[in-house]
mmCIF file of C-alpha atoms in Angstrom:
data_model
loop_
_atom_site.group_PDB
_atom_site.id
_atom_site.type_symbol
_atom_site.label_atom_id
_atom_site.label_comp_id
_atom_site.label_asym_id
_atom_site.label_seq_id
_atom_site.Cartn_x
_atom_site.Cartn_y
_atom_site.Cartn_z
ATOM 1 C CA MET A 1 -38.900 18.302 -15.804
ATOM 2 C CA SER A 2 -37.977 21.793 -16.968
ATOM 3 C CA PHE A 3 -36.267 24.500 -14.922
ATOM 4 C CA ASP A 4 -36.496 27.236 -17.552
ATOM 5 C CA TYR A 5 -38.019 29.787 -15.163
ATOM 6 C CA LEU A 6 -34.530 30.823 -13.980
ATOM 7 C CA PRO A 7 -32.257 32.965 -16.179
ATOM 8 C CA THR A 8 -29.893 30.815 -18.241
ATOM 9 C CA ALA A 9 -26.958 32.824 -16.893
ATOM 10 C CA LEU A 10 -27.553 31.409 -13.414
ATOM 11 C CA ARG A 11 -27.223 27.847 -14.699
ATOM 12 C CA GLU A 12 -24.027 28.494 -16.635
ATOM 13 C CA MET A 13 -20.534 29.260 -15.362
ATOM 14 C CA ASN A 14 -20.045 33.041 -15.258
ATOM 15 C CA LEU A 15 -19.317 35.798 -12.752
ATOM 16 C CA LEU A 16 -22.991 36.302 -11.905
ATOM 17 C CA SER A 17 -23.673 32.620 -11.226
ATOM 18 C CA ILE A 18 -20.446 32.262 -9.210
ATOM 19 C CA PHE A 19 -21.430 35.212 -7.027
ATOM 20 C CA VAL A 20 -24.990 33.933 -6.520
ATOM 21 C CA ARG A 21 -23.818 30.413 -5.677
ATOM 22 C CA PHE A 22 -21.260 31.617 -3.141
ATOM 23 C CA LEU A 23 -23.794 33.989 -1.614
ATOM 24 C CA LEU A 24 -26.381 31.257 -1.224
ATOM 25 C CA SER A 25 -23.819 28.812 0.167
ATOM 26 C CA VAL A 26 -22.924 31.323 2.887
ATOM 27 C CA ALA A 27 -26.608 31.912 3.619
ATOM 28 C CA CYS A 28 -27.663 28.239 3.649
ATOM 29 C CA GLY A 29 -24.639 27.021 5.583
ATOM 30 C CA GLY A 30 -24.880 29.938 7.992
ATOM 31 C CA ILE A 31 -28.549 29.357 8.785
ATOM 32 C CA ILE A 32 -27.886 25.719 9.700
ATOM 33 C CA GLY A 33 -24.745 26.667 11.616
ATOM 34 C CA LEU A 34 -26.548 29.297 13.671
ATOM 35 C CA GLU A 35 -28.861 26.680 15.128
ATOM 36 C CA ARG A 36 -25.970 24.358 15.966
ATOM 37 C CA GLY A 37 -23.916 27.187 17.424
ATOM 38 C CA ALA A 38 -26.808 28.295 19.608
ATOM 39 C CA LYS A 39 -26.693 24.853 21.225
ATOM 40 C CA ARG A 40 -22.941 25.193 21.837
ATOM 41 C CA GLN A 41 -22.011 22.441 19.393
ATOM 42 C CA ALA A 42 -18.414 22.065 18.231
ATOM 43 C CA ALA A 43 -19.366 22.856 14.635
ATOM 44 C CA GLY A 44 -21.308 26.090 14.521
ATOM 45 C CA PHE A 45 -21.904 29.129 12.317
ATOM 46 C CA ARG A 46 -18.480 29.522 10.695
ATOM 47 C CA THR A 47 -17.816 25.796 10.301
ATOM 48 C CA HIS A 48 -21.048 25.172 8.412
ATOM 49 C CA ILE A 49 -20.398 28.178 6.171
ATOM 50 C CA LEU A 50 -16.904 26.909 5.352
ATOM 51 C CA VAL A 51 -18.165 23.400 4.615
ATOM 52 C CA CYS A 52 -21.013 24.580 2.408
ATOM 53 C CA THR A 53 -18.873 27.139 0.570
ATOM 54 C CA GLY A 54 -16.002 24.704 0.108
ATOM 55 C CA ALA A 55 -18.313 22.073 -1.344
ATOM 56 C CA CYS A 56 -19.830 24.700 -3.615
ATOM 57 C CA MET A 57 -16.369 25.703 -4.853
ATOM 58 C CA ALA A 58 -15.395 22.065 -5.467
ATOM 59 C CA MET A 59 -18.504 21.499 -7.575
ATOM 60 C CA MET A 60 -17.993 24.719 -9.540
ATOM 61 C CA THR A 61 -14.409 23.692 -10.203
ATOM 62 C CA GLY A 62 -15.645 20.390 -11.601
ATOM 63 C CA GLN A 63 -18.118 22.210 -13.816
ATOM 64 C CA TYR A 64 -15.412 24.634 -14.957
ATOM 65 C CA ILE A 65 -13.047 21.770 -15.885
ATOM 66 C CA HIS A 66 -15.801 20.050 -17.852
ATOM 67 C CA GLN A 67 -16.941 23.231 -19.593
ATOM 68 C CA TYR A 68 -13.634 24.939 -20.412
ATOM 69 C CA ILE A 69 -10.760 22.447 -20.136
ATOM 70 C CA SER A 70 -11.866 18.885 -20.841
ATOM 71 C CA PRO A 71 -15.384 18.163 -22.115
ATOM 72 C CA THR A 72 -14.841 14.487 -21.332
ATOM 73 C CA ALA A 73 -14.111 15.177 -17.651
ATOM 74 C CA ASP A 74 -16.704 14.154 -15.095
ATOM 75 C CA PRO A 75 -18.004 17.364 -13.439
ATOM 76 C CA ALA A 76 -19.248 15.381 -10.436
ATOM 77 C CA ARG A 77 -15.914 13.737 -9.646
ATOM 78 C CA LEU A 78 -14.699 16.432 -7.254
ATOM 79 C CA GLY A 79 -18.118 16.500 -5.605
ATOM 80 C CA ALA A 80 -17.906 12.779 -4.923
ATOM 81 C CA GLN A 81 -14.621 13.357 -3.095
ATOM 82 C CA VAL A 82 -16.293 16.003 -0.944
ATOM 83 C CA ILE A 83 -19.010 13.564 0.102
ATOM 84 C CA SER A 84 -16.469 10.981 1.250
ATOM 85 C CA GLY A 85 -13.987 13.476 2.649
ATOM 86 C CA ILE A 86 -16.424 15.385 4.857
ATOM 87 C CA GLY A 87 -16.415 12.405 7.201
ATOM 88 C CA PHE A 88 -13.274 13.545 9.010
ATOM 89 C CA LEU A 89 -15.045 16.700 10.168
ATOM 90 C CA GLY A 90 -18.107 14.772 11.226
ATOM 91 C CA VAL A 91 -16.056 12.372 13.328
ATOM 92 C CA GLY A 92 -14.522 15.326 15.150
ATOM 93 C CA THR A 93 -17.936 16.449 16.370
ATOM 94 C CA ILE A 94 -18.954 13.041 17.751
ATOM 95 C CA VAL A 95 -17.975 12.391 21.353
ATOM 96 C CA THR A 96 -18.744 9.732 23.944
ATOM 97 C CA THR A 97 -19.498 11.089 27.393
ATOM 98 C CA ASN A 98 -18.554 9.546 30.727
ATOM 99 C CA SER A 99 -22.021 8.041 30.851
ATOM 100 C CA ASN A 100 -21.342 6.239 27.545
ATOM 101 C CA LYS A 101 -23.754 8.471 25.655
ATOM 102 C CA VAL A 102 -22.887 9.423 22.098
ATOM 103 C CA LYS A 103 -23.302 13.107 21.297
ATOM 104 C CA GLY A 104 -22.733 15.113 18.143
ATOM 105 C CA LEU A 105 -24.394 12.821 15.611
ATOM 106 C CA THR A 106 -26.909 15.482 14.594
ATOM 107 C CA THR A 107 -24.127 18.029 14.098
ATOM 108 C CA ALA A 108 -22.121 15.532 12.033
ATOM 109 C CA ALA A 109 -25.162 14.817 9.876
ATOM 110 C CA GLY A 110 -25.759 18.570 9.547
ATOM 111 C CA LEU A 111 -22.203 19.083 8.274
ATOM 112 C CA TRP A 112 -22.693 16.337 5.713
ATOM 113 C CA ALA A 113 -26.008 17.874 4.646
ATOM 114 C CA ALA A 114 -24.367 21.326 4.410
ATOM 115 C CA ALA A 115 -21.753 19.831 2.089
ATOM 116 C CA CYS A 116 -24.486 18.315 -0.098
ATOM 117 C CA ILE A 117 -26.271 21.672 -0.200
ATOM 118 C CA GLY A 118 -23.016 23.302 -1.277
ATOM 119 C CA LEU A 119 -22.585 20.745 -4.044
ATOM 120 C CA ALA A 120 -26.101 21.422 -5.327
ATOM 121 C CA LEU A 121 -25.411 25.153 -5.337
ATOM 122 C CA GLY A 122 -22.051 24.638 -7.010
ATOM 123 C CA ILE A 123 -23.657 22.953 -9.997
ATOM 124 C CA GLY A 124 -26.510 25.476 -10.134
ATOM 125 C CA PHE A 125 -29.242 23.248 -8.743
ATOM 126 C CA TYR A 126 -30.677 26.066 -6.617
ATOM 127 C CA GLU A 127 -34.044 24.433 -6.070
ATOM 128 C CA ALA A 128 -32.569 21.336 -4.409
ATOM 129 C CA ALA A 129 -30.176 23.419 -2.312
ATOM 130 C CA LEU A 130 -32.851 25.747 -0.958
ATOM 131 C CA GLY A 131 -35.281 22.882 -0.452
ATOM 132 C CA GLY A 132 -32.577 20.872 1.297
ATOM 133 C CA THR A 133 -31.809 23.770 3.616
ATOM 134 C CA PHE A 134 -35.476 23.997 4.568
ATOM 135 C CA VAL A 135 -35.696 20.257 5.243
ATOM 136 C CA VAL A 136 -32.500 20.271 7.351
ATOM 137 C CA LEU A 137 -33.811 23.154 9.448
ATOM 138 C CA LEU A 138 -37.138 21.366 9.788
ATOM 139 C CA ALA A 139 -35.351 18.238 11.029
ATOM 140 C CA ILE A 140 -33.055 19.887 13.572
ATOM 141 C CA ILE A 141 -35.503 22.452 14.947
ATOM 142 C CA VAL A 142 -39.132 21.415 14.515
ATOM 143 C CA LEU A 143 -38.724 17.643 14.492
ATOM 144 C CA GLN A 144 -36.398 17.822 17.471
ATOM 145 C CA ARG A 145 -39.284 19.088 19.583
ATOM 146 C CA ILE A 146 -41.419 16.169 18.442
ATOM 147 C CA ASP A 147 -38.511 13.880 19.277
ATOM 148 C CA GLU A 148 -38.227 15.349 22.779
ATOM 149 C CA ILE A 149 -41.972 15.064 23.403
ATOM 150 C CA PHE A 150 -41.959 11.417 22.341
ATOM 151 C CA TYR A 151 -38.909 10.370 24.362
ATOM 152 C CA SER A 152 -39.995 12.340 27.416
ATOM 153 C CA LYS A 153 -42.854 9.855 27.687
ATOM 154 C CA VAL A 154 -40.453 6.908 27.614
ATOM 155 C CA PRO A 155 -39.656 6.092 31.260
ATOM 156 C CA VAL A 156 -35.884 5.596 31.149
ATOM 157 C CA LEU A 157 -33.123 6.477 33.627
ATOM 158 C CA ASP A 158 -29.377 6.395 33.038
ATOM 159 C CA LEU A 159 -27.675 5.762 36.371
ATOM 160 C CA TYR A 160 -24.322 5.204 37.991
ATOM 161 C CA VAL A 161 -24.384 3.251 41.245
ATOM 162 C CA GLU A 162 -21.803 1.762 43.556
ATOM 163 C CA MET A 163 -22.223 -1.440 45.538
ATOM 164 C CA GLU A 164 -20.166 -2.473 48.571
ATOM 165 C CA ASN A 165 -18.901 -5.505 46.677
ATOM 166 C CA ILE A 166 -19.685 -7.484 43.552
ATOM 167 C CA THR A 167 -21.599 -10.192 45.414
ATOM 168 C CA LEU A 168 -24.308 -7.615 46.280
ATOM 169 C CA VAL A 169 -25.038 -6.756 42.651
ATOM 170 C CA ARG A 170 -27.699 -9.443 42.713
ATOM 171 C CA ASN A 171 -29.627 -7.380 45.308
ATOM 172 C CA LEU A 172 -29.761 -4.512 42.828
ATOM 173 C CA LEU A 173 -31.044 -6.714 40.010
ATOM 174 C CA VAL A 174 -33.697 -8.300 42.176
ATOM 175 C CA ASN A 175 -34.873 -4.951 43.567
ATOM 176 C CA ILE A 176 -35.238 -3.461 40.089
ATOM 177 C CA ARG A 177 -37.204 -6.423 38.778
ATOM 178 C CA GLN A 178 -39.474 -6.596 41.808
ATOM 179 C CA HIS A 179 -40.555 -2.980 41.284
ATOM 180 C CA ARG A 180 -41.649 -3.359 37.680
ATOM 181 C CA MET A 181 -38.467 -2.035 36.119
ATOM 182 C CA LYS A 182 -36.181 -3.490 33.498
ATOM 183 C CA ILE A 183 -32.435 -3.071 32.858
ATOM 184 C CA SER A 184 -31.800 -2.449 29.161
ATOM 185 C CA ALA A 185 -28.034 -1.831 29.481
ATOM 186 C CA MET A 186 -25.501 -2.528 32.213
ATOM 187 C CA GLU A 187 -21.745 -2.174 32.543
ATOM 188 C CA LEU A 188 -19.527 -3.030 35.514
ATOM 189 C CA GLN A 189 -16.560 -0.737 36.110
ATOM 190 C CA LYS A 190 -14.059 0.351 38.699
ATOM 191 C CA ALA A 191 -15.718 2.290 41.521
ATOM 192 C CA LYS A 192 -15.124 6.036 41.305
ATOM 193 C CA SER A 193 -14.973 6.264 45.089
ATOM 194 C CA GLY A 194 -11.927 4.014 45.198
ATOM 195 C CA GLN A 195 -13.295 2.112 48.192
ATOM 196 C CA HIS A 196 -11.900 -1.376 48.731
ATOM 197 C CA ASP A 197 -14.013 -4.123 47.094
ATOM 198 C CA ALA A 198 -16.555 -1.552 45.864
ATOM 199 C CA ILE A 199 -17.901 -2.026 42.341
ATOM 200 C CA GLY A 200 -19.267 0.682 40.050
ATOM 201 C CA ILE A 201 -22.175 0.035 37.694
ATOM 202 C CA SER A 202 -23.494 2.107 34.807
ATOM 203 C CA LEU A 203 -26.979 1.046 33.847
ATOM 204 C CA THR A 204 -30.024 2.101 31.921
ATOM 205 C CA VAL A 205 -33.287 1.319 33.676
ATOM 206 C CA LYS A 206 -36.669 1.340 31.987
ATOM 207 C CA LYS A 207 -39.839 1.439 34.027
ATOM 208 C CA LEU A 208 -42.683 -0.790 32.965
ATOM 209 C CA ASP A 209 -45.377 1.249 34.709
ATOM 210 C CA ARG A 210 -46.053 4.952 35.274
ATOM 211 C CA ARG A 211 -43.598 5.768 38.006
ATOM 212 C CA ASP A 212 -41.896 9.144 37.855
ATOM 213 C CA ASP A 213 -38.111 9.480 37.818
ATOM 214 C CA VAL A 214 -37.884 10.495 41.481
ATOM 215 C CA ASP A 215 -39.772 7.392 42.558
ATOM 216 C CA MET A 216 -37.463 5.195 40.491
ATOM 217 C CA LEU A 217 -34.411 6.723 42.132
ATOM 218 C CA GLU A 218 -35.889 6.255 45.596
ATOM 219 C CA VAL A 219 -36.685 2.602 44.940
ATOM 220 C CA ILE A 220 -33.237 1.820 43.566
ATOM 221 C CA SER A 221 -31.458 3.787 46.295
ATOM 222 C CA CYS A 222 -33.053 1.518 48.926
ATOM 223 C CA THR A 223 -31.147 -1.492 47.593
ATOM 224 C CA LYS A 224 -29.179 -3.270 50.310
ATOM 225 C CA GLY A 225 -25.455 -2.747 49.834
ATOM 226 C CA LEU A 226 -25.802 0.297 47.588
ATOM 227 C CA THR A 227 -23.470 3.075 48.726
ATOM 228 C CA PHE A 228 -23.814 5.687 45.965
ATOM 229 C CA ILE A 229 -26.267 6.573 43.201
ATOM 230 C CA GLU A 230 -26.477 9.389 40.673
ATOM 231 C CA GLU A 231 -28.444 10.070 37.521
ATOM 232 C CA LEU A 232 -26.364 10.485 34.393
ATOM 233 C CA VAL A 233 -27.372 13.296 32.067
#
């Protein structure tokens, strides 16, 4: 496949190509970061720009070493280190909430994708970088809406409840099963209320018929021995 439609100067290492690559890395990283920042994620506009630009610079450095210092050097070696090293930033954006939900995975994946886009720009593969930016935006904006529509139809509740004592947990299980619901996850923990003998339970309940969320809460709240219930969001 030929990419001769672009000026040769943009593929080679020179002041023009360096400027264009840095400019595009700021633009591509910034566009992705704006969406993340608008949702108040830990890694936003500036972080994505820095990741994309840094990856771009690492790849250009590899190309420079190969082209001007050592023709036998692997120009992709520095880029490979970026791919593995970006993980520490991604981990910093992933958190586990009090309701045991994991958040920040999309942002972490976006940072990794921004680094890959920067690498493509750094080596002069503009087509892949711009196409990758479009696909990333498609995934985190357009496909997210499809994701929300799909999962909004899945009847699931994340709850925290407290029972008077552990022997009454069976009442909760029986009540849920009798009303056409299923527990897909359950964890016993110390009661937040601090009441003597009370037991706290975090659970995910899936309804097997078309009950709405309010009805599910009402059914579960009627369990004998249940002293507290709240929906986890």
